JSON list of C-alpha atoms in Angstrom, two decimals:
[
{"chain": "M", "resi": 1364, "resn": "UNK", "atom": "CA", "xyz": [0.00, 0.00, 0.00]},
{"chain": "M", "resi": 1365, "resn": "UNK", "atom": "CA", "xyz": [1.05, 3.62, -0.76]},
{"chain": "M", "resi": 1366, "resn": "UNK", "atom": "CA", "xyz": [1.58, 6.33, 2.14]},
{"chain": "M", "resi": 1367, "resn": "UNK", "atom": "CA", "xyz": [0.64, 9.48, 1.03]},
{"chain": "M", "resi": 1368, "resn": "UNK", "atom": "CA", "xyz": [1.37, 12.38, 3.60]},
{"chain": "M", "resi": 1369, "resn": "UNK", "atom": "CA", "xyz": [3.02, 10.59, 6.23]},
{"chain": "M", "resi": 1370, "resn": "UNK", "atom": "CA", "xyz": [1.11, 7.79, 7.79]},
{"chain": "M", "resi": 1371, "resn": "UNK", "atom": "CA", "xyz": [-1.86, 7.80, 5.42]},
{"chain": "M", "resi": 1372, "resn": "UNK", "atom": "CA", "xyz": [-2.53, 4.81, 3.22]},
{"chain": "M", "resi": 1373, "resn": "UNK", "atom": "CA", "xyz": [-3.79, 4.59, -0.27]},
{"chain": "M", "resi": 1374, "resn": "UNK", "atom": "CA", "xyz": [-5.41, 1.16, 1.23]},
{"chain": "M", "resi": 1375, "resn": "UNK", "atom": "CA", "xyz": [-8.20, -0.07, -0.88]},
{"chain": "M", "resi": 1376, "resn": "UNK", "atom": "CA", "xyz": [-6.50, 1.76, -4.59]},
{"chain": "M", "resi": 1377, "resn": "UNK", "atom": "CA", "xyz": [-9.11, 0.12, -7.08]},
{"chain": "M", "resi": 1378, "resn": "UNK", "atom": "CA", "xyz": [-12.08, 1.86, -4.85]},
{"chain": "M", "resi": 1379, "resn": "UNK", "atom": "CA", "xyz": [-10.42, 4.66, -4.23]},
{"chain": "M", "resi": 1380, "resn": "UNK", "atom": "CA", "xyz": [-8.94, 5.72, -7.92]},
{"chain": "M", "resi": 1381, "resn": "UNK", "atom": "CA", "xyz": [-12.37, 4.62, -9.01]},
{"chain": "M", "resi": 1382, "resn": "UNK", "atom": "CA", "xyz": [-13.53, 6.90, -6.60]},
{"chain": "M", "resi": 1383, "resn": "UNK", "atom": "CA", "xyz": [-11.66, 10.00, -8.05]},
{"chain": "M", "resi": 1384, "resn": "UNK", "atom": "CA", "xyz": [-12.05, 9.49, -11.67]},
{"chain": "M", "resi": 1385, "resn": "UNK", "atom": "CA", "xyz": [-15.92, 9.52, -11.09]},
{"chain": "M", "resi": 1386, "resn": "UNK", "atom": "CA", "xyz": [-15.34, 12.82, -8.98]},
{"chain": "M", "resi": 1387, "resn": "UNK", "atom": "CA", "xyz": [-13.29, 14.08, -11.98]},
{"chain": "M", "resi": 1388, "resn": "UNK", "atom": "CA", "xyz": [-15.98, 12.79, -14.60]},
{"chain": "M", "resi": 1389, "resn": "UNK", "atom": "CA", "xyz": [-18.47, 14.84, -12.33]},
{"chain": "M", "resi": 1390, "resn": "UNK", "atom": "CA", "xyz": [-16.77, 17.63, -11.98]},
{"chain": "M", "resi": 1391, "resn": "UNK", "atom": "CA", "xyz": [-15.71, 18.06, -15.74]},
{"chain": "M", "resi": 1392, "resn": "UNK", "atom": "CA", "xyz": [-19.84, 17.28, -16.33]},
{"chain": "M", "resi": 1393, "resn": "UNK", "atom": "CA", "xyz": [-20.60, 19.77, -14.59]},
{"chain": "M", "resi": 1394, "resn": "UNK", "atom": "CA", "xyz": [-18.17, 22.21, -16.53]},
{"chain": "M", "resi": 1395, "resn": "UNK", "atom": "CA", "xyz": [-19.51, 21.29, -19.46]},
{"chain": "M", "resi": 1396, "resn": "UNK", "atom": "CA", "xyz": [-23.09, 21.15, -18.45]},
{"chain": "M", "resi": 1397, "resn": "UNK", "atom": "CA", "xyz": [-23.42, 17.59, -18.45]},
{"chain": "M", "resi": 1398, "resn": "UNK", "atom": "CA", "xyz": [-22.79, 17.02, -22.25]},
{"chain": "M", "resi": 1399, "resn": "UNK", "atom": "CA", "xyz": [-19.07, 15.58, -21.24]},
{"chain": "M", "resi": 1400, "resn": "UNK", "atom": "CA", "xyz": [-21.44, 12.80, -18.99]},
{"chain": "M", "resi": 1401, "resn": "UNK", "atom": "CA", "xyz": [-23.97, 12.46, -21.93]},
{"chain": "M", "resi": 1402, "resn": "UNK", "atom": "CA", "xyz": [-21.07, 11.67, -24.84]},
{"chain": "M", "resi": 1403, "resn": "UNK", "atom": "CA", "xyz": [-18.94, 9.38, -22.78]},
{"chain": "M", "resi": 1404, "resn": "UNK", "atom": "CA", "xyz": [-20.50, 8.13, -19.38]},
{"chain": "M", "resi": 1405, "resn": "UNK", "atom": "CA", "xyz": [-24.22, 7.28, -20.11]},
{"chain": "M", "resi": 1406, "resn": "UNK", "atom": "CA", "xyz": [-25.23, 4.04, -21.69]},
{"chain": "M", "resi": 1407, "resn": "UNK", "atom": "CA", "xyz": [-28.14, 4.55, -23.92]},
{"chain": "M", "resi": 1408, "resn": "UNK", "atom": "CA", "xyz": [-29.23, 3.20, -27.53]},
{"chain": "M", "resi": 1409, "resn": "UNK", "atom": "CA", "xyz": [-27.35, 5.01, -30.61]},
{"chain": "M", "resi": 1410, "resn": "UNK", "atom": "CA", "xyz": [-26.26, 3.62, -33.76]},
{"chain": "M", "resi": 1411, "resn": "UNK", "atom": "CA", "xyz": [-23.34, 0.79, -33.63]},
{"chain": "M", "resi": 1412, "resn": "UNK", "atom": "CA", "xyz": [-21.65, 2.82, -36.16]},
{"chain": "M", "resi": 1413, "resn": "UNK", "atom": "CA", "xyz": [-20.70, 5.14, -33.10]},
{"chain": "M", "resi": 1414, "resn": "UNK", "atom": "CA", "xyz": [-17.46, 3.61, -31.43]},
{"chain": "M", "resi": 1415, "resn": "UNK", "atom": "CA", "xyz": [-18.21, 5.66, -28.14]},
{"chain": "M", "resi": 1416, "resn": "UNK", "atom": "CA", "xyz": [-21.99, 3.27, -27.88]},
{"chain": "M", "resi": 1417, "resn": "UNK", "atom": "CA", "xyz": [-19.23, 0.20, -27.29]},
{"chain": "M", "resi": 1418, "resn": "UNK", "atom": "CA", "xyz": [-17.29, 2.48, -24.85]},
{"chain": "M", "resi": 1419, "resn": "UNK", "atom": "CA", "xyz": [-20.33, 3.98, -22.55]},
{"chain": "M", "resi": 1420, "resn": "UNK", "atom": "CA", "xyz": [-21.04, 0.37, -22.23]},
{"chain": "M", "resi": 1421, "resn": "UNK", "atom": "CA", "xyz": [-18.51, 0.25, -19.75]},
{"chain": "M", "resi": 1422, "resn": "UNK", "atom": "CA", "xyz": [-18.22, 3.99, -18.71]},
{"chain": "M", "resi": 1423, "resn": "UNK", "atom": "CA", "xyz": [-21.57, 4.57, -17.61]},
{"chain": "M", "resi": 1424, "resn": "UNK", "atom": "CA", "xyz": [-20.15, 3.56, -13.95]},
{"chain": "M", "resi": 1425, "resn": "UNK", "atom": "CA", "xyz": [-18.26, 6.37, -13.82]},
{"chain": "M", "resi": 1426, "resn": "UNK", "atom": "CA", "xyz": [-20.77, 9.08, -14.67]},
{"chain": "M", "resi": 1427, "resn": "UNK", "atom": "CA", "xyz": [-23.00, 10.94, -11.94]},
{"chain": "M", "resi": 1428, "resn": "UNK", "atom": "CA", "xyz": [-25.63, 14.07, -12.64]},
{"chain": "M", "resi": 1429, "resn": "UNK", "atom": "CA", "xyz": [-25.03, 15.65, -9.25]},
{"chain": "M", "resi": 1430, "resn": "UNK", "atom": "CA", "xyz": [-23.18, 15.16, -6.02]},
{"chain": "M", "resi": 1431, "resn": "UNK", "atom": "CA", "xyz": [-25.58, 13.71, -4.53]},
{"chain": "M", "resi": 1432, "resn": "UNK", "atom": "CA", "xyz": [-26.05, 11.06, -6.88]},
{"chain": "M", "resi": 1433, "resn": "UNK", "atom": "CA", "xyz": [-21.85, 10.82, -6.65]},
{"chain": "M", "resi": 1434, "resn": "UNK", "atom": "CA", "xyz": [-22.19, 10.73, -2.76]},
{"chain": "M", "resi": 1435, "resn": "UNK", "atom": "CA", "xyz": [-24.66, 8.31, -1.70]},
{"chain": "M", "resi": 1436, "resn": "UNK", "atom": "CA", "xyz": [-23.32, 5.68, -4.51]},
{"chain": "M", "resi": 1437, "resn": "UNK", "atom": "CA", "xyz": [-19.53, 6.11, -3.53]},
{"chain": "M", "resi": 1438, "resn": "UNK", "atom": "CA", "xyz": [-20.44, 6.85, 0.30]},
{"chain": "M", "resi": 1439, "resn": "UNK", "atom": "CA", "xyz": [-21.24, 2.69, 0.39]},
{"chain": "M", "resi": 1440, "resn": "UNK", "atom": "CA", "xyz": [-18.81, 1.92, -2.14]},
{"chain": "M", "resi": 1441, "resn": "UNK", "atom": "CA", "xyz": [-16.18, 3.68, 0.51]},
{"chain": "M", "resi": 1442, "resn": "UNK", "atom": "CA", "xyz": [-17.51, 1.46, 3.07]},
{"chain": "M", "resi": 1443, "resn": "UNK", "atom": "CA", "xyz": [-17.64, -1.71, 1.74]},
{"chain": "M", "resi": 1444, "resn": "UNK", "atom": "CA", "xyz": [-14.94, -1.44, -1.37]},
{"chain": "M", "resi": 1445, "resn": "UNK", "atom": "CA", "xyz": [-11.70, -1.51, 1.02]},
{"chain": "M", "resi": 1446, "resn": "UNK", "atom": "CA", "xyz": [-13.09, -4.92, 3.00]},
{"chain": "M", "resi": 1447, "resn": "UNK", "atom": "CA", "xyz": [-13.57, -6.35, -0.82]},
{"chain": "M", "resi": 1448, "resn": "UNK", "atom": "CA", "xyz": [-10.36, -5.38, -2.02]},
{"chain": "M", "resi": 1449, "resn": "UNK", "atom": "CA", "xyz": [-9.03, -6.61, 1.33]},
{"chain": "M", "resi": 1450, "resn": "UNK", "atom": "CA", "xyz": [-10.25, -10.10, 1.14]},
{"chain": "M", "resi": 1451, "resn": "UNK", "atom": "CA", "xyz": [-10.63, -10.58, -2.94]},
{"chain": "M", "resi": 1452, "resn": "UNK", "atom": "CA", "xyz": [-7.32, -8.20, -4.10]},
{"chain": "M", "resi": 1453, "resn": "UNK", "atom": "CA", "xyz": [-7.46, -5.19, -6.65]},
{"chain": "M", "resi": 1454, "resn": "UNK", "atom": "CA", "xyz": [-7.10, -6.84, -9.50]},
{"chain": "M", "resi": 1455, "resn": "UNK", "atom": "CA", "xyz": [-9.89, -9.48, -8.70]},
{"chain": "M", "resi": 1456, "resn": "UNK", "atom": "CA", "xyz": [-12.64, -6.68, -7.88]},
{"chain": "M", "resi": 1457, "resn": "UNK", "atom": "CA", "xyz": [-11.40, -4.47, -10.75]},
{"chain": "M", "resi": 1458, "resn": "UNK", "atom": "CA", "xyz": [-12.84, -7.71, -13.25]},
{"chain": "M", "resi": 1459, "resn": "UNK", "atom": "CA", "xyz": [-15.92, -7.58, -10.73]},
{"chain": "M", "resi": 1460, "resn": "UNK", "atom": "CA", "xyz": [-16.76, -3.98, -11.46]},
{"chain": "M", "resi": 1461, "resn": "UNK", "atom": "CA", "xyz": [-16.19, -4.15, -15.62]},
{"chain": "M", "resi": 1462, "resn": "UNK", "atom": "CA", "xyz": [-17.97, -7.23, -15.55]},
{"chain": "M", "resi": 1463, "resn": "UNK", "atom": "CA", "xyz": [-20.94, -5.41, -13.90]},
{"chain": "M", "resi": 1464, "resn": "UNK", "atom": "CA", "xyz": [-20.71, -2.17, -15.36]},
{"chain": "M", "resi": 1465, "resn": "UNK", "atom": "CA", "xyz": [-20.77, -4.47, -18.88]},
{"chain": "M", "resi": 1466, "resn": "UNK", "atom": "CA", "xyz": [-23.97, -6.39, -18.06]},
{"chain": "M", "resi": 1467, "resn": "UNK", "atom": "CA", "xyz": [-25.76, -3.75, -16.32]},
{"chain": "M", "resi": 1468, "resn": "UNK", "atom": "CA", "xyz": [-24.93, -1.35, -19.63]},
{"chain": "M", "resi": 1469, "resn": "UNK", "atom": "CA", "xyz": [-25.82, -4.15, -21.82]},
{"chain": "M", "resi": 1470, "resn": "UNK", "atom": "CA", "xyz": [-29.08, -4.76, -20.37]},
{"chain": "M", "resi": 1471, "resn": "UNK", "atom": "CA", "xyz": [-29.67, -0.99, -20.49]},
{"chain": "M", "resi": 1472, "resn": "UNK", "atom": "CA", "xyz": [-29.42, -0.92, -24.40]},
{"chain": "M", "resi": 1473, "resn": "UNK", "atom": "CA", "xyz": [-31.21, -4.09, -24.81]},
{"chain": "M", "resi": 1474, "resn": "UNK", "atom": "CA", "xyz": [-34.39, -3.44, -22.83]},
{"chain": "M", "resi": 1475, "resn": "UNK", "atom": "CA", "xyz": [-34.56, 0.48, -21.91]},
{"chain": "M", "resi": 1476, "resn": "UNK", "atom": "CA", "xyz": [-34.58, 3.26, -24.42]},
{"chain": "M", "resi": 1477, "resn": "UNK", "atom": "CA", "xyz": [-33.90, 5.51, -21.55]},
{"chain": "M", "resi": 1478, "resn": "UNK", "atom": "CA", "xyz": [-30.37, 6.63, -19.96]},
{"chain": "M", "resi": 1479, "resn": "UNK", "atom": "CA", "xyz": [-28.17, 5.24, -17.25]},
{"chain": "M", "resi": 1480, "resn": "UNK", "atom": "CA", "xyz": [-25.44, 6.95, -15.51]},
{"chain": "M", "resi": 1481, "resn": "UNK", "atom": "CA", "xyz": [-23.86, 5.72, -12.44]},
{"chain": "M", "resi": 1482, "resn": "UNK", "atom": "CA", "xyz": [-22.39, 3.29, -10.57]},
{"chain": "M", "resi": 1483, "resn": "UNK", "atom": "CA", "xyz": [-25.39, 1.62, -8.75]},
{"chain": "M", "resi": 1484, "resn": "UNK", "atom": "CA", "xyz": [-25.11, -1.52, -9.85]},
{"chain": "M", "resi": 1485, "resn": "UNK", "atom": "CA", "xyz": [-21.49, -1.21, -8.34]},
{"chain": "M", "resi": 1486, "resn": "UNK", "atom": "CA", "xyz": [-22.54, -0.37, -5.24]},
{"chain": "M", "resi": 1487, "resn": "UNK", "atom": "CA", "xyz": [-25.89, -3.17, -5.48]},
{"chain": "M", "resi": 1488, "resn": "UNK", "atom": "CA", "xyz": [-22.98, -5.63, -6.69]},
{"chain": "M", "resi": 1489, "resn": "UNK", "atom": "CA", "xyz": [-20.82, -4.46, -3.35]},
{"chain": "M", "resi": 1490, "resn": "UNK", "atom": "CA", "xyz": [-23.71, -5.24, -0.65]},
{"chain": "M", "resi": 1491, "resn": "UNK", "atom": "CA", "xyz": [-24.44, -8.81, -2.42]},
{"chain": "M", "resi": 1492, "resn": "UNK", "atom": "CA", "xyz": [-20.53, -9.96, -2.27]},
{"chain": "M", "resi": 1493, "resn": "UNK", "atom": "CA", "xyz": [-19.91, -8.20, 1.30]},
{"chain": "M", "resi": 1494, "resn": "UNK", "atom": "CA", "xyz": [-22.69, -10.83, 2.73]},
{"chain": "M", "resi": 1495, "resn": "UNK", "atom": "CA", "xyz": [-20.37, -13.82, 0.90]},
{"chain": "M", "resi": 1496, "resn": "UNK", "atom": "CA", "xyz": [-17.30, -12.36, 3.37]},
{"chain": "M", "resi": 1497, "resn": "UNK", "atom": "CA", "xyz": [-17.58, -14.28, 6.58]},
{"chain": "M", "resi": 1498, "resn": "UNK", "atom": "CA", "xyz": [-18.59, -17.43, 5.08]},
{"chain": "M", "resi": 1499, "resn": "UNK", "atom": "CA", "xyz": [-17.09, -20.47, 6.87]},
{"chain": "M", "resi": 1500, "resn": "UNK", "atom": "CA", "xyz": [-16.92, -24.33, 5.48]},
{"chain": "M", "resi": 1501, "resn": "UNK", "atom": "CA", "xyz": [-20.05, -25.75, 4.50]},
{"chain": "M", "resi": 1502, "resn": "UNK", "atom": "CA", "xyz": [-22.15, -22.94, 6.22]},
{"chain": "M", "resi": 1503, "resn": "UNK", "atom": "CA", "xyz": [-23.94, -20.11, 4.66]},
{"chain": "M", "resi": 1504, "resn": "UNK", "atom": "CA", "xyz": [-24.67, -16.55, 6.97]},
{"chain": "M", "resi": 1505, "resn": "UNK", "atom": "CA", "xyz": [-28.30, -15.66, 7.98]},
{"chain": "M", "resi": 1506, "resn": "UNK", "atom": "CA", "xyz": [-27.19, -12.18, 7.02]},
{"chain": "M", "resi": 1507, "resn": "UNK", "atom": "CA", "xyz": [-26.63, -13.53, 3.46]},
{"chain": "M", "resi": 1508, "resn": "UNK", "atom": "CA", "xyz": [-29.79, -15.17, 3.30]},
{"chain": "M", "resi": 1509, "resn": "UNK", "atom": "CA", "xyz": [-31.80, -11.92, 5.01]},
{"chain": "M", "resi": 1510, "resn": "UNK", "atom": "CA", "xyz": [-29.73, -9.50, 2.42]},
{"chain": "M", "resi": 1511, "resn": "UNK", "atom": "CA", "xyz": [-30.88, -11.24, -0.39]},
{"chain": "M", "resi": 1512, "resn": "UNK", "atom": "CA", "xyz": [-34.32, -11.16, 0.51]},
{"chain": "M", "resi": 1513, "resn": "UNK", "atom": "CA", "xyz": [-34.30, -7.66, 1.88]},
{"chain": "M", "resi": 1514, "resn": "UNK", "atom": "CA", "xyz": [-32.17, -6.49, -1.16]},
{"chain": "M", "resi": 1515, "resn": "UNK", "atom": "CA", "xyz": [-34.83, -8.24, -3.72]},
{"chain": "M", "resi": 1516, "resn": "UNK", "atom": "CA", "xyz": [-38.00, -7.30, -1.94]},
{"chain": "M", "resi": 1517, "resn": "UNK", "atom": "CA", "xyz": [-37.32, -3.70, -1.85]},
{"chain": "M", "resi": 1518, "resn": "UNK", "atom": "CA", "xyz": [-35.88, -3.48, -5.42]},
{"chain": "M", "resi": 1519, "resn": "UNK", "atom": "CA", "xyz": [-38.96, -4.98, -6.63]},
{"chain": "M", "resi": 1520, "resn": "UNK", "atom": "CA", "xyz": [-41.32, -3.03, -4.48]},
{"chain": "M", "resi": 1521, "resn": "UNK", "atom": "CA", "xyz": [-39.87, 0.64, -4.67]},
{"chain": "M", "resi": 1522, "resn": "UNK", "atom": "CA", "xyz": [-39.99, -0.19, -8.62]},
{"chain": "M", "resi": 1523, "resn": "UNK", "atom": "CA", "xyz": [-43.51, -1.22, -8.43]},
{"chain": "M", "resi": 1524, "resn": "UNK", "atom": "CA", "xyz": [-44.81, 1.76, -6.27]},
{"chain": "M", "resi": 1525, "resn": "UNK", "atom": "CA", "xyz": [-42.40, 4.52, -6.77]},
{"chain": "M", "resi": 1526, "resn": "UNK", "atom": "CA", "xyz": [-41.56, 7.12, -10.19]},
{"chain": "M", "resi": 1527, "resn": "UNK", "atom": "CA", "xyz": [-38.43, 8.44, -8.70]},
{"chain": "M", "resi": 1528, "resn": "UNK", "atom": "CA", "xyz": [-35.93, 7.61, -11.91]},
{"chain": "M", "resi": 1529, "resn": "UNK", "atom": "CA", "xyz": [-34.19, 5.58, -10.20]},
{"chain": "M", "resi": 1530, "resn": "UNK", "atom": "CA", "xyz": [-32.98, 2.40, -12.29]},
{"chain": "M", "resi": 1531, "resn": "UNK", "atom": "CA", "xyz": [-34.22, -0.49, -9.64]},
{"chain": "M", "resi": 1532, "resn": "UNK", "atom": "CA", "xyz": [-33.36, -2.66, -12.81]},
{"chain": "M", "resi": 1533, "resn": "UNK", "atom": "CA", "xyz": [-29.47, -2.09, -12.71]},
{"chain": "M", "resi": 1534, "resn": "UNK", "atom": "CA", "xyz": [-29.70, -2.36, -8.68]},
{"chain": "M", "resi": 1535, "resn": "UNK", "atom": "CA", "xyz": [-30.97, -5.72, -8.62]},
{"chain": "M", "resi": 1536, "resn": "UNK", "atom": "CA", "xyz": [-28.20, -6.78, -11.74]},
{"chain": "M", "resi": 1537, "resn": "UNK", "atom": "CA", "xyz": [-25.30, -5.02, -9.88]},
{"chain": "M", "resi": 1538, "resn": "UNK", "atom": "CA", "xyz": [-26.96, -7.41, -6.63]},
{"chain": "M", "resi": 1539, "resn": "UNK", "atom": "CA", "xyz": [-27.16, -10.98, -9.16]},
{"chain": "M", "resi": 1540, "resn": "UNK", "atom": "CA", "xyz": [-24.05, -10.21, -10.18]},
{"chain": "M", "resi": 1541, "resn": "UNK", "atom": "CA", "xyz": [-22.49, -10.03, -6.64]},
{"chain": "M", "resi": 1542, "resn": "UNK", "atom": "CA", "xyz": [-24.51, -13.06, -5.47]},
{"chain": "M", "resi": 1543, "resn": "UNK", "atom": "CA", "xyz": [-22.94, -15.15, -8.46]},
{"chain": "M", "resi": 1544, "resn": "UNK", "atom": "CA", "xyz": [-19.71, -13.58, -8.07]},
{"chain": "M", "resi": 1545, "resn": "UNK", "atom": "CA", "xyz": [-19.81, -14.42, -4.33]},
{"chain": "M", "resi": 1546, "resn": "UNK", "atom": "CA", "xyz": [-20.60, -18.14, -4.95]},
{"chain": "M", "resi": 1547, "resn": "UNK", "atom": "CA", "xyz": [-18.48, -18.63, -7.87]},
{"chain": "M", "resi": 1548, "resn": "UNK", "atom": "CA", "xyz": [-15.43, -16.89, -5.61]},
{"chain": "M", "resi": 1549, "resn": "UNK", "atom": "CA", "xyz": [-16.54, -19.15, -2.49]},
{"chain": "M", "resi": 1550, "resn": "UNK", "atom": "CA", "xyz": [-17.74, -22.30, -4.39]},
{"chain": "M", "resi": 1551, "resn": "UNK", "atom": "CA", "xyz": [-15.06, -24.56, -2.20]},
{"chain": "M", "resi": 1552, "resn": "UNK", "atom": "CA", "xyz": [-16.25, -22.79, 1.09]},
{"chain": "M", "resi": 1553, "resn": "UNK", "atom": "CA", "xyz": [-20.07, -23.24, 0.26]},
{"chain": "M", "resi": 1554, "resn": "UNK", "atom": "CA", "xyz": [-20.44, -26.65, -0.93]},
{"chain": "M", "resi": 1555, "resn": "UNK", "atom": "CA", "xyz": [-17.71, -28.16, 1.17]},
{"chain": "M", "resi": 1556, "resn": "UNK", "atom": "CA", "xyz": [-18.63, -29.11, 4.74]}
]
């Protein structure tokens, strides 16, 4: 780990440059009235002649509309990204967050003709695999089992009774991907008793 000023430590660096390029992205949105976010951090159908549509699939993490969209994604992604990295390494969760970002960009295209900026299904994929990190040998966690639940039941319900643009979609794909990266990660631990 990197000390920068003395005794502080760059300790979690795929969360935390992630972190900083989406502050940047924001910031440099913001400059240019949000047409910076629109072009290269939103996922949304164009032509496939357009070599930025195959980019934004995998950008769209990065881009936020406001700082408080920015601050209550990256305020959990703070929290939980260093444990992650911690137990899984940096180079492990960086395939975690392009695979998601890819899927959850993908899925946008396919099925929505509407936008998606933001890294939500990052932060829905970061609560799914935090519940796989105090698995033991052939036991699974209540918490696991309640977070799933929890996590699915509210998705679904604050997308059935609520018009608040939020993409409850890409939530609950960030959250599958996390429970399948979880298992796939801690196959040996699961099934093993």
């Amino acid at each position: 780990m990197k000390k920068i000023f003395g005794s502080i430590q760059y300790n979690a660096p795929v969360v935390l440059t992630f972190s900083v390029i989406s502050l940047v992205v924001l910031i440099v949105g913001m400059i240019t009235s949000h047409s910076s976010t629109w072009l290269l951090f939103s996922v949304y159908r164009s032509s496939f002649a357009d070599p930025l549509a195959y980019l934004r699939i995998f950008t769209h993490v990065l881009g936020h509309v406001s700082f408080e969209h920015f601050f209550s994604n990256f305020l959990m992604l703070l929290m939980l990204g260093p444990i992650l990295e911690e137990r899984y390494g940096g180079r492990q969760m960086i395939y975690l967050i392009v695979f998601t970002a890819f899927i959850t960009g993908l899925f946008q295209i396919i099925f929505f003709s509407t936008a998606l900026t933001g890294a939500s299904g990052i932060v829905f994929m970061f609560m799914m695999l935090s519940g796989f990190t105090s698995l033991k040998r052939g036991k699974i966690p209540l918490t696991l089992i309640l977070l799933v639940f929890i996590f699915i039941g509210r998705e679904v319900f604050y997308g059935i009774t609520l018009d608040d643009n939020i993409s409850r979609t890409t939530h609950i794909i960030g959250g599958i991907c996390g429970a399948i990266f979880g298992f796939l990660i801690n196959k040996r631990s699961i099934l093993n008793g």
